[in-house]
Coordinates of C-alpha atoms and ligand atoms in Angstrom, one line a residue:
M1279 CA -2.0 28.7 4.1
H1280 CA -2.8 25.2 4.4
L1281 CA -7.1 25.5 4.1
K1282 CA -7.8 23.2 1.9
K1283 CA -9.0 19.3 2.2
R1284 CA -6.3 16.5 2.0
E1285 CA -7.4 14.1 -0.1
Q1286 CA -8.3 10.9 1.4
F1287 CA -7.9 6.8 0.3
R1288 CA -11.1 5.5 -0.5
S1289 CA -11.2 2.4 2.1
R1290 CA -9.5 0.6 4.4
L1291 CA -7.9 -2.2 2.0
G1292 CA -6.8 0.6 -0.5
V1293 CA -4.5 1.8 2.5
I1294 CA -3.0 -0.6 3.9
L1295 CA -2.7 -2.4 0.8
A1296 CA -0.9 1.0 -0.2
I1297 CA 2.1 0.8 2.9
A1298 CA 1.9 -2.6 2.5
S1299 CA 3.2 -2.3 -1.1
S1300 CA 5.4 0.1 -0.5
A1301 CA 6.9 -2.5 2.7
V1302 CA 7.2 -5.1 -0.5
G1303 CA 9.6 -4.8 -3.5
L1304 CA 12.7 -6.1 -4.1
G1305 CA 13.9 -6.3 -0.9
N1306 CA 11.0 -9.2 -0.4
V1307 CA 11.5 -11.5 -3.1
W1308 CA 15.4 -10.9 -4.0
R1309 CA 17.5 -10.0 -0.9
F1310 CA 15.2 -11.6 2.0
P1311 CA 15.7 -15.5 0.5
Y1312 CA 19.1 -15.2 -0.3
I1313 CA 19.7 -13.2 3.4
A1314 CA 17.9 -15.9 4.9
G1315 CA 19.8 -18.8 2.7
S1316 CA 22.7 -18.3 4.0
N1317 CA 21.7 -17.2 7.6
G1318 CA 20.6 -20.2 8.5
G1319 CA 17.5 -20.3 7.2
A1320 CA 14.9 -20.8 10.2
L1321 CA 16.6 -19.7 12.8
F1322 CA 16.7 -16.5 11.1
I1323 CA 12.7 -16.7 10.0
V1324 CA 12.6 -16.6 13.9
L1325 CA 14.7 -14.1 14.6
Y1326 CA 14.1 -11.8 11.5
I1327 CA 9.7 -12.4 12.7
L1328 CA 10.7 -11.6 17.0
C1329 CA 12.8 -8.8 14.8
L1330 CA 9.6 -7.0 13.3
L1331 CA 7.3 -7.4 15.5
F1332 CA 9.1 -6.1 18.6
I1333 CA 11.7 -3.4 16.5
G1334 CA 9.6 -3.0 13.2
L1335 CA 6.7 -2.1 13.9
P1336 CA 7.3 0.1 17.1
I1337 CA 9.2 1.7 13.4
L1338 CA 6.4 1.2 11.3
M1339 CA 4.2 3.5 14.3
T1340 CA 5.8 6.4 15.0
E1341 CA 5.7 7.7 10.8
L1342 CA 2.8 6.5 10.4
S1343 CA 1.6 8.6 14.1
I1344 CA 3.1 11.2 12.3
G1345 CA 1.9 11.8 10.0
R1346 CA -2.0 11.3 10.7
G1347 CA -1.9 13.2 13.4
A1348 CA -0.6 15.9 11.6
H1349 CA -2.2 14.9 8.0
K1350 CA 1.4 16.2 6.4
S1351 CA 3.6 14.7 4.9
L1352 CA 7.0 14.7 5.6
G1353 CA 7.0 18.4 4.8
H1354 CA 5.2 19.9 7.7
A1355 CA 4.6 17.2 10.0
M1356 CA 7.0 18.2 12.2
D1357 CA 6.7 21.3 11.8
D1358 CA 2.7 21.7 13.1
L1359 CA 2.7 18.4 15.8
Q1360 CA 6.9 19.8 17.3
P1361 CA 6.4 21.9 20.9
A1362 CA 6.2 25.9 20.0
G1363 CA 9.8 27.0 18.9
S1364 CA 11.7 23.7 18.6
K1365 CA 14.0 23.0 15.2
W1366 CA 12.9 19.2 15.0
H1367 CA 11.1 20.1 11.4
Y1368 CA 14.9 21.5 10.6
F1369 CA 15.6 17.5 10.0
K1370 CA 12.7 17.3 7.5
Y1371 CA 15.2 18.6 4.5
F1372 CA 18.2 15.8 5.9
I1373 CA 15.4 12.9 5.6
V1374 CA 13.3 14.3 2.1
L1375 CA 17.7 13.7 0.9
G1376 CA 17.5 9.5 2.1
A1377 CA 14.2 9.7 -0.5
I1378 CA 16.0 12.1 -3.7
L1379 CA 18.5 9.0 -2.7
I1380 CA 17.1 5.9 -3.3
C1381 CA 15.4 7.9 -6.2
G1382 CA 18.5 8.1 -8.1
Y1383 CA 19.5 4.0 -8.0
Y1384 CA 15.7 2.0 -7.2
P1385 CA 14.5 2.8 -10.7
V1386 CA 17.6 1.7 -12.5
I1387 CA 17.1 -1.7 -10.7
I1388 CA 13.3 -1.5 -12.2
G1389 CA 14.8 -0.8 -15.6
W1390 CA 16.5 -4.2 -15.5
V1391 CA 14.1 -5.0 -14.1
I1392 CA 11.8 -3.9 -17.3
Y1393 CA 14.4 -5.3 -19.4
Y1394 CA 14.6 -8.5 -18.4
F1395 CA 10.4 -9.2 -18.6
V1396 CA 10.8 -8.2 -21.9
G1397 CA 14.0 -10.1 -22.7
L1398 CA 12.8 -13.6 -21.4
F1399 CA 8.7 -12.7 -23.7
D1400 CA 11.6 -12.8 -26.6
G1401 CA 13.4 -15.0 -26.0
F1402 CA 16.3 -12.8 -26.0
L1403 CA 18.8 -13.6 -22.8
L1404 CA 17.8 -16.9 -23.6
D1405 CA 20.4 -17.1 -25.5
P1406 CA 22.5 -20.9 -25.2
S1407 CA 25.4 -19.6 -26.6
K1408 CA 25.8 -17.6 -23.8
T1409 CA 25.9 -17.8 -20.1
S1410 CA 23.5 -16.0 -18.1
K1411 CA 26.3 -14.0 -16.7
E1412 CA 27.5 -13.2 -20.4
V1413 CA 24.5 -11.8 -21.0
F1414 CA 23.7 -10.0 -17.9
S1415 CA 27.6 -8.5 -17.4
D1416 CA 26.9 -7.1 -21.4
F1417 CA 23.8 -5.3 -20.5
V1418 CA 24.9 -3.6 -17.9
T1419 CA 27.8 -2.8 -19.7
N1420 CA 27.8 -1.9 -23.4
K1421 CA 23.9 -1.5 -23.3
P1422 CA 23.6 1.9 -20.7
A1423 CA 20.8 3.5 -23.4
D1424 CA 18.6 0.4 -23.3
A1425 CA 18.6 1.0 -19.5
L1426 CA 17.9 4.7 -19.7
L1427 CA 14.9 4.0 -21.5
C1428 CA 13.6 1.1 -19.4
T1429 CA 15.1 3.7 -16.6
Y1430 CA 12.3 5.9 -18.0
V1431 CA 9.8 4.4 -18.0
A1432 CA 9.8 3.0 -14.5
V1433 CA 10.0 7.2 -13.6
F1434 CA 7.1 8.1 -16.2
F1435 CA 5.1 5.1 -14.3
C1436 CA 5.5 6.7 -10.8
A1437 CA 5.0 10.4 -12.4
A1438 CA 1.9 9.5 -13.6
C1439 CA 0.7 7.7 -10.7
S1440 CA 1.2 10.3 -8.8
W1441 CA -0.3 13.2 -11.3
L1442 CA -3.3 11.4 -11.1
G1443 CA -3.2 12.2 -7.1
I1444 CA -4.0 10.1 -3.8
K1445 CA -6.8 8.1 -5.2
K1446 CA -7.1 8.1 -8.5
G1447 CA -3.2 6.8 -9.6
I1448 CA -1.9 6.2 -5.9
E1449 CA -5.4 3.2 -4.5
R1450 CA -6.4 2.2 -8.4
T1451 CA -2.7 0.7 -9.0
T1452 CA -1.5 -0.4 -5.7
K1453 CA -4.5 -2.2 -4.9
P1454 CA -4.9 -4.4 -7.8
M1455 CA -1.0 -4.6 -8.4
M1456 CA -1.4 -5.7 -4.7
I1457 CA -4.2 -8.5 -5.5
L1458 CA -2.3 -9.5 -8.6
L1459 CA 1.3 -9.7 -6.5
L1460 CA -0.8 -12.4 -3.6
L1461 CA -2.0 -14.2 -6.7
F1462 CA 0.9 -14.9 -8.8
L1463 CA 2.8 -14.8 -6.0
V1464 CA 0.8 -18.3 -5.2
L1465 CA 0.6 -19.0 -8.4
L1466 CA 4.9 -19.2 -9.0
C1467 CA 5.2 -21.3 -5.4
G1468 CA 3.2 -23.9 -6.4
Y1469 CA 4.9 -24.6 -9.5
A1470 CA 7.9 -24.1 -7.6
I1471 CA 7.5 -26.7 -5.5
S1472 CA 5.9 -29.0 -7.7
L1473 CA 9.8 -29.9 -9.6
P1474 CA 11.9 -32.7 -8.8
N1475 CA 14.1 -31.7 -5.8
A1476 CA 12.0 -29.0 -4.7
E1477 CA 12.1 -30.4 -1.3
K1478 CA 15.3 -30.4 -0.2
G1479 CA 15.3 -26.6 -1.1
L1480 CA 12.5 -26.6 1.7
E1481 CA 13.8 -28.0 4.3
K1482 CA 16.8 -25.6 3.8
F1483 CA 14.8 -22.5 4.4
F1484 CA 12.9 -24.2 7.2
V1485 CA 14.6 -26.3 8.9
P1486 CA 17.7 -24.7 10.6
E1487 CA 20.8 -25.8 11.1
L1488 CA 21.6 -25.7 14.8
T1489 CA 25.0 -27.7 14.9
D1490 CA 27.4 -24.5 16.1
L1491 CA 25.9 -22.3 16.9
S1492 CA 27.8 -19.9 18.3
L1493 CA 26.8 -16.6 20.5
S1494 CA 28.3 -14.7 17.8
K1495 CA 26.5 -17.4 15.2
I1496 CA 23.2 -16.0 16.0
G1497 CA 24.7 -12.1 16.8
S1498 CA 25.6 -12.3 13.6
I1499 CA 22.3 -13.7 12.2
L1500 CA 20.1 -11.2 14.4
H1501 CA 22.3 -7.8 12.3
A1502 CA 20.7 -9.1 9.2
A1503 CA 17.5 -9.4 10.9
L1504 CA 17.7 -6.4 11.7
G1505 CA 19.4 -5.2 8.8
Q1506 CA 15.7 -6.6 7.0
V1507 CA 13.6 -4.6 9.1
F1508 CA 15.1 -1.3 8.3
F1509 CA 15.1 -2.0 3.9
T1510 CA 11.9 -4.0 3.7
L1511 CA 9.8 -1.5 6.1
G1512 CA 11.7 1.2 4.2
C1513 CA 10.9 4.5 6.5
G1514 CA 13.0 7.0 8.0
V1515 CA 12.0 8.7 5.0
G1516 CA 9.0 9.8 5.4
I1517 CA 7.5 7.3 2.8
I1518 CA 5.0 5.5 5.4
M1519 CA 4.7 9.1 6.0
A1520 CA 3.1 10.3 3.4
Y1521 CA 1.1 7.4 2.7
A1522 CA -0.3 8.1 6.8
S1523 CA -0.7 11.2 6.2
Y1524 CA -4.1 10.6 4.3
M1525 CA -4.9 7.7 6.0
G1526 CA -9.0 8.4 8.2
K1527 CA -8.6 7.0 12.1
K1528 CA -11.6 4.2 12.6
K1529 CA -8.9 2.0 13.0
T1530 CA -5.8 2.1 15.1
I1531 CA -2.4 2.5 14.3
V1532 CA -1.3 -0.7 15.7
S1533 CA -3.8 -3.3 13.9
E1534 CA -3.0 -1.6 10.8
S1535 CA 0.4 -1.8 11.2
L1536 CA 0.7 -6.1 12.4
I1537 CA -1.9 -5.7 9.1
V1538 CA 0.7 -4.9 6.6
C1539 CA 3.9 -6.4 8.1
G1540 CA 1.5 -9.4 7.9
I1541 CA 1.6 -9.2 4.2
D1542 CA 5.1 -8.2 4.0
T1543 CA 6.5 -11.8 6.5
F1544 CA 4.1 -13.6 4.0
V1545 CA 5.6 -12.7 0.4
A1546 CA 9.0 -12.9 2.3
I1547 CA 8.4 -16.4 3.2
L1548 CA 5.9 -17.4 -0.4
A1549 CA 9.3 -15.6 -2.5
G1550 CA 11.7 -17.8 -0.2
V1551 CA 10.0 -20.5 -1.0
M1552 CA 9.9 -20.1 -4.9
I1553 CA 13.2 -20.1 -5.1
F1554 CA 14.8 -21.7 -2.9
A1555 CA 12.6 -25.0 -4.3
A1556 CA 13.1 -23.5 -8.0
C1557 CA 17.0 -23.3 -6.9
Y1558 CA 17.9 -26.4 -5.6
S1559 CA 15.1 -27.7 -8.6
Q1560 CA 17.7 -27.0 -10.9
G1561 CA 21.2 -27.7 -8.3
I1562 CA 21.6 -24.5 -8.5
G1563 CA 23.4 -22.0 -4.7
V1564 CA 20.7 -19.8 -3.0
D1565 CA 23.5 -17.9 -1.7
A1566 CA 24.2 -15.6 -5.7
G1567 CA 23.8 -12.7 -3.3
V1568 CA 23.3 -9.4 -5.4
S1569 CA 22.9 -11.4 -9.0
L1570 CA 21.3 -14.1 -7.7
V1571 CA 18.1 -13.0 -9.9
F1572 CA 19.7 -11.9 -13.0
Q1573 CA 21.4 -14.4 -13.3
S1574 CA 21.7 -17.7 -11.7
M1575 CA 17.4 -17.0 -11.7
V1576 CA 17.5 -16.8 -15.8
E1577 CA 20.0 -20.4 -16.1
I1578 CA 17.1 -21.6 -14.4
F1579 CA 14.4 -20.4 -16.6
K1580 CA 17.0 -22.1 -19.5
H1581 CA 17.1 -25.0 -18.3
M1582 CA 13.5 -25.5 -16.8
P1583 CA 10.3 -27.9 -17.9
M1584 CA 8.1 -24.2 -18.4
G1585 CA 11.0 -22.4 -18.1
Q1586 CA 10.4 -19.4 -19.8
F1587 CA 7.5 -19.1 -19.0
F1588 CA 8.1 -19.2 -15.8
G1589 CA 11.0 -15.8 -16.2
V1590 CA 8.1 -13.6 -17.8
S1591 CA 5.3 -14.0 -15.2
F1592 CA 8.9 -13.8 -12.6
F1593 CA 10.2 -10.8 -13.2
F1594 CA 7.2 -9.2 -14.2
L1595 CA 5.8 -10.4 -10.0
L1596 CA 9.3 -9.4 -9.7
F1597 CA 8.3 -5.3 -11.6
I1598 CA 4.6 -4.8 -9.4
A1599 CA 7.1 -5.5 -6.6
A1600 CA 9.4 -2.4 -7.3
I1601 CA 7.5 -0.6 -8.7
T1602 CA 4.5 -0.1 -6.4
S1603 CA 7.7 0.2 -3.8
I1604 CA 9.7 3.6 -5.6
I1605 CA 5.9 4.9 -6.2
S1606 CA 5.6 5.9 -2.4
V1607 CA 9.1 6.9 -2.6
F1608 CA 8.4 9.2 -5.7
E1609 CA 5.1 10.5 -3.6
S1610 CA 6.4 11.7 -0.6
V1611 CA 8.7 14.1 -2.5
V1612 CA 6.1 14.1 -4.3
S1613 CA 4.0 15.5 -1.2
F1614 CA 6.5 16.8 0.4
G1615 CA 6.9 19.8 -2.1
I1616 CA 3.2 20.2 -1.6
D1617 CA 3.3 19.9 2.1
C1618 CA 6.5 22.6 2.1
F1619 CA 7.1 24.7 -0.2
N1620 CA 2.6 25.4 -0.6
I1621 CA 2.8 24.2 -4.1
S1622 CA 0.3 22.3 -6.3
R1623 CA 0.3 18.0 -7.1
K1624 CA 1.2 18.6 -11.1
K1625 CA 4.1 21.3 -10.3
S1626 CA 5.2 19.1 -7.9
V1627 CA 5.1 16.1 -9.5
L1628 CA 7.1 17.7 -12.8
Y1629 CA 10.0 18.8 -10.8
V1630 CA 10.5 15.4 -9.2
S1631 CA 10.5 13.9 -12.4
I1632 CA 12.7 16.0 -13.9
I1633 CA 15.1 15.7 -10.4
N1634 CA 14.6 11.3 -11.1
V1635 CA 15.8 11.9 -14.8
V1636 CA 18.7 13.7 -13.8
I1637 CA 19.2 11.7 -10.7
T1638 CA 19.4 8.2 -12.7
V1639 CA 21.6 8.7 -15.1
P1640 CA 25.0 8.5 -12.5
A1641 CA 23.5 4.9 -12.0
V1642 CA 22.4 3.7 -14.5
Y1643 CA 25.9 4.4 -16.6
S1644 CA 27.3 2.8 -12.9
F1645 CA 28.8 0.2 -14.7
S1646 CA 29.2 1.6 -18.5
T1647 CA 30.6 5.1 -18.3
F1648 CA 31.1 5.4 -14.7
S1649 CA 32.6 2.5 -14.3
N1650 CA 36.3 4.0 -13.3
V1651 CA 33.8 5.0 -9.9
S1652 CA 34.4 4.5 -6.5
F1653 CA 33.3 5.4 -2.7
F1654 CA 34.9 3.0 -0.7
G1655 CA 35.5 1.0 -3.2
Q1656 CA 32.0 0.7 -3.6
D1657 CA 30.2 1.9 -7.6
I1658 CA 27.8 4.1 -7.3
I1659 CA 24.8 1.6 -7.5
T1660 CA 25.9 -0.1 -4.1
F1661 CA 27.1 3.2 -2.6
E1662 CA 23.7 4.7 -2.9
D1663 CA 22.2 1.4 -1.7
F1664 CA 24.5 1.4 1.5
V1665 CA 23.9 5.5 2.3
S1666 CA 20.3 5.4 2.1
S1667 CA 19.8 2.0 4.1
N1668 CA 22.4 2.2 6.5
I1669 CA 22.7 5.5 7.7
F1670 CA 19.5 7.6 6.1
M1671 CA 17.0 4.9 7.1
V1672 CA 18.7 4.3 10.2
L1673 CA 20.0 7.3 11.8
G1674 CA 16.1 9.2 10.3
S1675 CA 14.4 6.3 12.1
L1676 CA 16.3 6.8 15.3
L1677 CA 14.7 10.8 14.5
F1678 CA 11.4 10.2 14.6
A1679 CA 11.3 7.3 17.5
V1680 CA 13.3 9.8 19.6
F1681 CA 11.0 12.7 18.3
C1682 CA 7.4 10.5 19.2
Y1683 CA 9.0 9.3 22.1
S1684 CA 10.6 12.3 24.5
R1685 CA 9.5 14.8 26.5
Y1686 CA 10.9 17.5 23.6
G1687 CA 9.6 15.9 20.6
W1688 CA 6.1 15.5 20.2
G1689 CA 5.9 12.8 23.4
I1690 CA 5.0 9.9 24.2
N1691 CA 1.5 11.0 25.4
N1692 CA 0.5 12.2 22.0
Y1693 CA 2.4 9.6 20.4
M1694 CA 0.1 6.5 23.0
A1695 CA -3.1 8.9 22.3
E1696 CA -3.1 8.4 18.5
I1697 CA -1.5 4.3 17.4
N1698 CA -4.4 3.8 20.1
E1699 CA -7.4 6.3 18.0
G1700 CA -9.6 4.4 16.0
H1701 CA -11.7 0.7 16.9
G1702 CA -9.2 -2.5 17.4
V1703 CA -5.9 -4.2 19.1
K1704 CA -4.1 -1.1 21.6
L1705 CA -0.8 -1.4 22.7
P1706 CA -1.4 -0.9 26.8
N1707 CA 0.8 1.3 28.5
F1708 CA 2.8 -1.3 29.6
F1709 CA 5.0 -0.7 26.7
R1710 CA 6.3 2.8 27.1
N1711 CA 9.1 2.7 28.6
Y1712 CA 10.5 -0.7 26.5
L1713 CA 10.1 1.6 23.1
R1714 CA 11.4 5.1 25.3
Y1715 CA 14.9 3.0 26.6
V1716 CA 15.0 0.1 24.4
I1717 CA 14.1 1.0 20.7
P1718 CA 16.5 4.3 20.7
I1719 CA 19.1 1.9 21.8
F1720 CA 18.6 -0.6 18.8
I1721 CA 18.2 1.7 16.4
L1722 CA 21.8 2.7 17.4
I1723 CA 22.8 -1.0 17.0
V1724 CA 22.1 -1.5 13.6
F1725 CA 23.9 1.9 12.8
V1726 CA 27.0 1.4 14.0
T1727 CA 27.1 -1.9 13.1
G1728 CA 25.9 -1.4 9.6
I1729 CA 28.4 1.7 9.7
M1730 CA 30.9 -0.7 10.3
S1731 CA 29.7 -3.4 8.5
Ligands
LIG751 N1 10.8 -1.6 0.8 C1 11.3 -1.8 -0.2 C2 11.8 -3.7 0.0 O1 11.4 -4.8 0.6 C3 12.8 -1.5 -0.5 C4 12.8 0.2 -0.2 C5 12.7 1.1 1.0 C6 12.0 0.6 -0.8 C7 12.9 1.7 0.8 C8 11.7 1.9 -1.4 C9 12.0 3.4 -0.2 O2 12.4 -3.6 -1.6

C-alpha cells in the first residue's frame, strides 16, 4: 500500500527555508513587535529567547523526529511508529482538525494583506479625507466580496504550490521567497532606523524597563513569551511533521532546528526594530494590538517620506511571510490526505482546496453578514484564532511530547536516536529527564493559563 518512494527536498537549504518559512509569518512581523512592546521590550526578548531554546526547540524536534523517522506525514506517521496494538494513531483526526481550522481564517487575513498591497500600490487607501481606521472598517464591513476574492487568491496560490509537489512547488516557491523576505526586511529596517526620532523606538524596544518589576509581572511576561513561542513555531498541528517527512538524514534534527529557530528570531527582531522605529518616528504607539498593521502602520505611511513606497514594500513582505506559512498548513492537510487515504497528490489538493473555499467564508463575512455571530464574546476570526492557538496547537504539542518521550508511545530512546542521527549538533543524554518530566508540565501550564486568559 505504501511502497511508492517518497519525494524529498532537493537541498538542505530548501528544507531549512521551507520549515523556517512556515514559522516566519504574521506572528513575526505583526504579533511579536506589539507583544514585545506591551511586555517590557528587552526583558521580553531575553525571556522569549530562553523559552524558545528550552521549550520551543524540544517541541519542534518532537514533530520533526516523528515525520522524519516515519517518512510519513500525520496521516500515517504515528501508525508506523507506535508500539504494536496501541491506539495513538486515532489522535491524528483531532490534530488535523487544528490545521483545517487555521485554513479557515489565516487565508482571510492574507486576503486583507493582498487588498492593502493593491490599495497602497494604487493609492486608494491613502485617501487623506478618511482615517485609516475608517478605511479599515469600511473594507471589512462593506466590501466582503473584495475580501473573499483576495482570500481565494491566497487559497489558489497554496493549491498551485501543493499541486506541483515538494521540489517543483513548495521548495521552488518558499526558497526564493524567504531570501526575498530577508532582503526586504533588512532594507526596510535600514530605512526605518534612518527616520528622525527612530532612536526613541529603538530605545523602547531594546532597553529593559526594570522599574517596579514584580514576580507577577515576570510571570505575565513569561506567559506572553511562551504563547508567542507556540504561535510562531506552529507546532502541534502536524505542519512541521509534513515537511519533516520529506527530509533527508544527513544532518541532525538538533542542528536543523537550531537554524530554523535562529532565522525565526532574527526576522522577529528585525521586524520589531522596523515597526518600533517607524511608529516612534511618527509619534504613534506600538500597542495598538490587532489593528497595528492595518491601521497604525497605514496612518504612518500617509505621513512619512516615501510612505507609499514603504507601505507597498511592507505589505509585500507581510504577504511573503504569511503565504509561506499557510502553504505549509495547506501542504500538511494535503499530505494527510495522501498518506491516510492513499489518494494521489492532485486529488488531495483538489479536495483540500474545496474545503478551503468553503470554510473561509464565515471568517470573511465575520464583520459583515455574520457580525452578530459571536462565541464567548469573540467574533469568528478571533475565536478561530483562539481555539487553534490555545487549544489545538498546545494539546497537539503535548500529545507529540508524550508520544516521543514516554515508553507507552514511541519512546525516548527512539526519539534521541532520531534527533541525533546525522552530522551536526547532538543533544546530550542528560537532557532525557528534562524532556520527559519538565516539558509536558510546561505545556500543561501554557494550556491552563491560555484557556483562563
Ligand atoms: N507560524 C505562523 C506565524 O508566525 C503562525 C502559524 C501557525 C501559521 C500555525 C500557520 C500555522 O505567523
